[in-house]
CSV table of C-alpha atoms and ligand atoms in Angstrom, one decimal:
chain,number,residue,atom,x,y,z
A,245,MET,CA,-7.4,-6.2,20.5
A,246,ILE,CA,-5.4,-8.6,18.3
A,247,VAL,CA,-6.1,-8.7,14.6
A,248,VAL,CA,-4.2,-11.4,12.6
A,249,LEU,CA,-3.3,-10.7,9.0
A,250,ARG,CA,-2.5,-13.8,7.0
A,251,LEU,CA,-0.6,-13.0,3.9
A,252,GLY,CA,-0.5,-14.8,0.5
A,253,HIS,CA,-3.4,-17.3,0.8
A,254,ARG,CA,-3.7,-19.6,-2.2
A,255,PRO,CA,-7.1,-21.5,-2.5
A,256,GLY,CA,-6.6,-25.3,-2.8
A,257,ARG,CA,-2.9,-25.4,-1.7
A,258,ASP,CA,-3.3,-23.4,1.5
A,259,GLN,CA,-6.9,-24.2,2.4
A,260,ARG,CA,-6.2,-26.3,5.4
A,261,ILE,CA,-3.3,-24.3,6.9
A,262,SER,CA,-5.2,-21.0,6.4
A,263,THR,CA,-8.2,-22.4,8.1
A,264,HIS,CA,-6.0,-23.5,11.0
A,265,CYS,CA,-4.6,-20.0,11.2
A,266,GLY,CA,-8.2,-18.8,11.7
A,267,LEU,CA,-9.1,-21.5,14.2
A,268,VAL,CA,-5.9,-21.0,16.3
A,269,SER,CA,-6.4,-17.2,16.2
A,270,ARG,CA,-10.0,-17.6,17.5
A,271,ALA,CA,-9.3,-20.3,20.1
A,272,LEU,CA,-6.3,-18.4,21.5
A,273,GLY,CA,-7.8,-15.0,21.9
A,274,ALA,CA,-7.5,-13.0,18.8
A,275,ASP,CA,-10.5,-10.9,17.7
A,276,ARG,CA,-10.3,-11.1,13.9
A,277,ILE,CA,-8.4,-12.6,11.0
A,278,ILE,CA,-7.9,-10.9,7.7
A,279,TYR,CA,-6.9,-13.1,4.8
A,280,SER,CA,-5.0,-11.6,1.9
A,281,GLY,CA,-3.7,-13.3,-1.3
A,282,GLU,CA,-6.3,-14.9,-3.5
A,283,GLN,CA,-10.0,-14.7,-2.5
A,284,ASP,CA,-11.5,-17.8,-0.9
A,285,THR,CA,-15.0,-17.7,0.4
A,286,GLU,CA,-14.9,-21.3,1.6
A,287,ILE,CA,-12.4,-20.3,4.4
A,288,ILE,CA,-14.5,-17.5,5.7
A,289,LYS,CA,-17.5,-19.7,5.6
A,290,SER,CA,-15.9,-22.5,7.6
A,291,ILE,CA,-14.7,-20.0,10.3
A,292,GLU,CA,-18.2,-18.6,10.5
A,293,GLU,CA,-19.6,-22.1,10.9
A,294,VAL,CA,-17.3,-22.7,13.8
A,295,ASN,CA,-18.3,-19.4,15.4
A,296,ALA,CA,-22.0,-20.2,15.0
A,297,ARG,CA,-21.6,-23.5,16.8
A,298,TRP,CA,-18.8,-22.8,19.3
A,299,GLY,CA,-19.7,-19.2,20.1
A,300,GLY,CA,-17.7,-16.0,20.6
A,301,SER,CA,-17.5,-12.9,18.4
A,302,PHE,CA,-14.4,-13.8,16.3
A,303,GLY,CA,-14.5,-12.1,12.8
A,304,ALA,CA,-13.0,-13.3,9.5
A,305,GLN,CA,-12.7,-11.3,6.3
A,306,TYR,CA,-10.8,-11.1,3.0
A,307,GLU,CA,-8.9,-8.1,1.8
A,308,LYS,CA,-7.0,-8.3,-1.5
A,309,ASN,CA,-4.6,-5.5,-0.7
A,310,TRP,CA,-2.5,-6.3,2.4
A,311,LYS,CA,-0.8,-2.9,2.3
A,312,LYS,CA,-4.2,-1.2,2.6
A,313,VAL,CA,-4.8,-3.3,5.8
A,314,LEU,CA,-1.4,-2.2,7.2
A,315,ARG,CA,-2.2,1.5,6.4
A,316,GLU,CA,-5.6,1.3,7.9
A,317,TYR,CA,-4.4,-0.4,11.1
A,318,LYS,CA,-1.4,2.0,11.4
A,319,GLN,CA,-3.9,4.9,11.2
A,320,LYS,CA,-5.9,3.2,14.0
A,321,LYS,CA,-2.7,3.2,16.1
A,322,PHE,CA,-2.2,-0.6,16.1
A,323,SER,CA,1.3,-1.9,16.6
A,324,ILE,CA,2.3,-4.0,13.5
A,325,VAL,CA,4.0,-7.2,14.7
A,326,HIS,CA,5.4,-9.5,12.0
A,327,LEU,CA,6.2,-13.0,12.9
A,328,THR,CA,9.4,-14.2,11.1
A,329,MET,CA,12.3,-16.5,11.9
A,330,TYR,CA,14.6,-13.6,11.0
A,331,GLY,CA,13.3,-11.2,13.6
A,332,MET,CA,14.2,-10.6,17.3
A,333,PRO,CA,13.6,-13.4,19.7
A,334,ILE,CA,10.2,-13.3,21.2
A,335,GLN,CA,11.6,-14.0,24.7
A,336,GLY,CA,13.4,-10.6,24.6
A,337,ASP,CA,10.4,-8.6,23.2
A,338,ILE,CA,7.4,-10.1,24.8
A,339,LYS,CA,7.2,-7.9,28.0
A,340,ALA,CA,7.2,-4.7,25.9
A,341,LEU,CA,4.7,-6.3,23.4
A,342,ARG,CA,2.3,-7.2,26.2
A,343,LYS,CA,1.9,-3.5,27.0
A,344,LYS,CA,0.4,-2.9,23.5
A,345,THR,CA,-3.4,-2.7,23.6
A,346,ASN,CA,-3.9,-3.1,19.9
A,347,VAL,CA,-1.8,-5.4,17.7
A,348,LEU,CA,-2.0,-6.3,14.0
A,349,LEU,CA,-0.1,-9.6,14.0
A,350,VAL,CA,1.2,-10.5,10.5
A,351,ILE,CA,1.9,-14.1,9.5
A,352,GLY,CA,3.3,-15.1,6.1
A,353,GLY,CA,2.7,-17.9,3.7
A,354,GLU,CA,5.0,-19.6,1.2
A,355,LYS,CA,6.5,-16.3,0.1
A,356,VAL,CA,6.6,-13.1,2.1
A,357,PRO,CA,6.8,-9.7,0.4
A,358,PRO,CA,10.2,-8.1,1.5
A,359,GLU,CA,8.6,-4.7,2.3
A,360,ILE,CA,6.8,-6.2,5.3
A,361,TYR,CA,10.1,-6.3,7.2
A,362,ALA,CA,10.4,-2.5,7.0
A,363,LEU,CA,6.7,-1.7,7.4
A,364,ALA,CA,6.4,-3.7,10.6
A,365,ASP,CA,7.0,-2.0,13.9
A,366,HIS,CA,8.4,-5.3,15.3
A,367,ASN,CA,9.8,-8.4,13.5
A,368,VAL,CA,9.5,-11.2,16.0
A,369,ALA,CA,11.0,-14.7,15.9
A,370,VAL,CA,9.6,-17.8,17.6
A,371,THR,CA,13.1,-19.4,17.5
A,372,SER,CA,15.4,-18.6,14.6
A,373,GLN,CA,14.5,-21.9,12.9
A,374,PRO,CA,12.1,-22.3,10.0
A,375,HIS,CA,8.7,-23.8,10.9
A,376,SER,CA,5.1,-22.8,10.4
A,377,GLU,CA,2.8,-19.8,10.7
A,378,VAL,CA,0.3,-21.9,12.7
A,379,ALA,CA,3.0,-22.8,15.3
A,380,ALA,CA,4.4,-19.3,15.4
A,381,LEU,CA,0.9,-17.8,15.8
A,382,ALA,CA,0.1,-20.2,18.7
A,383,VAL,CA,3.3,-19.6,20.6
A,384,PHE,CA,2.9,-15.8,20.1
A,385,MET,CA,-0.6,-15.8,21.4
A,386,HIS,CA,0.3,-18.0,24.4
A,387,GLU,CA,3.3,-15.7,25.3
A,388,PHE,CA,1.3,-12.5,24.7
A,389,HIS,CA,-1.6,-13.5,26.9
A,390,ALA,CA,0.8,-15.1,29.5
A,391,GLY,CA,-1.4,-18.3,29.5
A,392,LYS,CA,-4.6,-16.5,30.3
A,393,GLU,CA,-6.1,-17.3,26.9
A,394,LEU,CA,-6.4,-20.9,28.0
A,395,GLU,CA,-9.3,-19.9,30.3
A,396,LYS,CA,-11.1,-18.0,27.5
A,397,LYS,CA,-14.9,-18.5,27.4
A,398,PHE,CA,-17.0,-18.2,24.3
A,399,LYS,CA,-20.4,-16.6,24.6
A,400,ASN,CA,-23.5,-17.9,23.0
A,401,ALA,CA,-22.0,-21.3,22.2
A,402,LYS,CA,-24.4,-24.0,21.0
A,403,ILE,CA,-22.0,-26.7,21.9
A,404,ARG,CA,-19.3,-27.0,24.5
A,405,VAL,CA,-16.9,-29.7,25.6
A,406,ILE,CA,-17.2,-31.2,29.1
A,407,PRO,CA,-13.6,-32.1,29.8
A,408,GLN,CA,-13.0,-35.8,30.6
A,409,GLU,CA,-10.0,-38.0,31.5
A,410,ARG,CA,-11.2,-40.4,28.8
A,411,GLY,CA,-13.8,-40.3,26.1
A,412,LYS,CA,-15.7,-37.4,24.6
A,413,LYS,CA,-18.5,-35.5,26.3
A,414,VAL,CA,-20.2,-32.4,24.8
A,415,GLU,CA,-23.2,-30.4,26.0
A,416,GLU,CA,-25.5,-28.9,23.3
A,417,SER,CA,-28.1,-26.2,23.7
B,31,SAM,N1,9.8,-18.7,3.2
B,31,SAM,C1,9.0,-17.7,3.7
B,31,SAM,C2,9.7,-16.4,3.7
B,31,SAM,O1,9.7,-15.8,2.7
B,31,SAM,O2,10.2,-16.0,4.8
B,31,SAM,C3,8.4,-18.1,5.1
B,31,SAM,C4,7.6,-19.4,5.0
B,31,SAM,S1,7.0,-19.9,6.5
B,31,SAM,C5,6.4,-21.5,6.1
B,31,SAM,C6,5.5,-19.1,6.7
B,31,SAM,C7,5.4,-18.2,7.9
B,31,SAM,O3,5.5,-18.9,9.1
B,31,SAM,C8,6.4,-17.1,7.9
B,31,SAM,O4,6.1,-16.0,7.1
B,31,SAM,C9,6.2,-16.6,9.4
B,31,SAM,O5,5.1,-15.8,9.6
B,31,SAM,C10,6.0,-18.0,10.1
B,31,SAM,N2,7.2,-18.5,10.7
B,31,SAM,C11,7.9,-19.6,10.3
B,31,SAM,N3,8.9,-19.8,11.1
B,31,SAM,C12,8.9,-18.9,12.1
B,31,SAM,C13,9.7,-18.5,13.2
B,31,SAM,N4,10.8,-19.3,13.5
B,31,SAM,N5,9.4,-17.5,13.9
B,31,SAM,C14,8.3,-16.7,13.6
B,31,SAM,N6,7.5,-17.0,12.5
B,31,SAM,C15,7.8,-18.0,11.8
């Protein structure tokens, strides 16, 4: 199971990027996203709307206290993996990480609390260059699942894409 913890959400300023963190987590095989920072019911609502239409059992929730989330998931024996440009290169760590059954994947926002580096079991970098939580999340998921997430099916979908060379075709039920 992969649960994504998105730190430091700010309604308004981070609305779009935080929603994208949820959509990427869902599409690429995570089970749940937990938002911390400031509460924003709109984000949870938009993820739930995608679930209702596009299927699957992805969960989204808000939790004010990110340290409580870390404590809770440590107790549940999840490995805490923090994505940061300052961490160890993903290409060195990924084989060992793939063996973990349960991962709490922490992604930051504009500012990351310094304690997270010590609290995480692994600080993992997707290159040592600054970029984005959405990109880091996507590359991590792809590496972690070794590409198998691309085949993921979503149960109880009301709508699905019929892939085409050109144009847009969808099937609705
Ligand atoms: N300036 C922030 C800090 O205090 O480190 C980071 C801002 S960055 C826009 C937001 C998040 O994107 C980071 O917290 C991290 O999770 C992710 N991120 C950005 N570049 C990354 C990289 N090269 N490898 C892994 N994660 C990265």
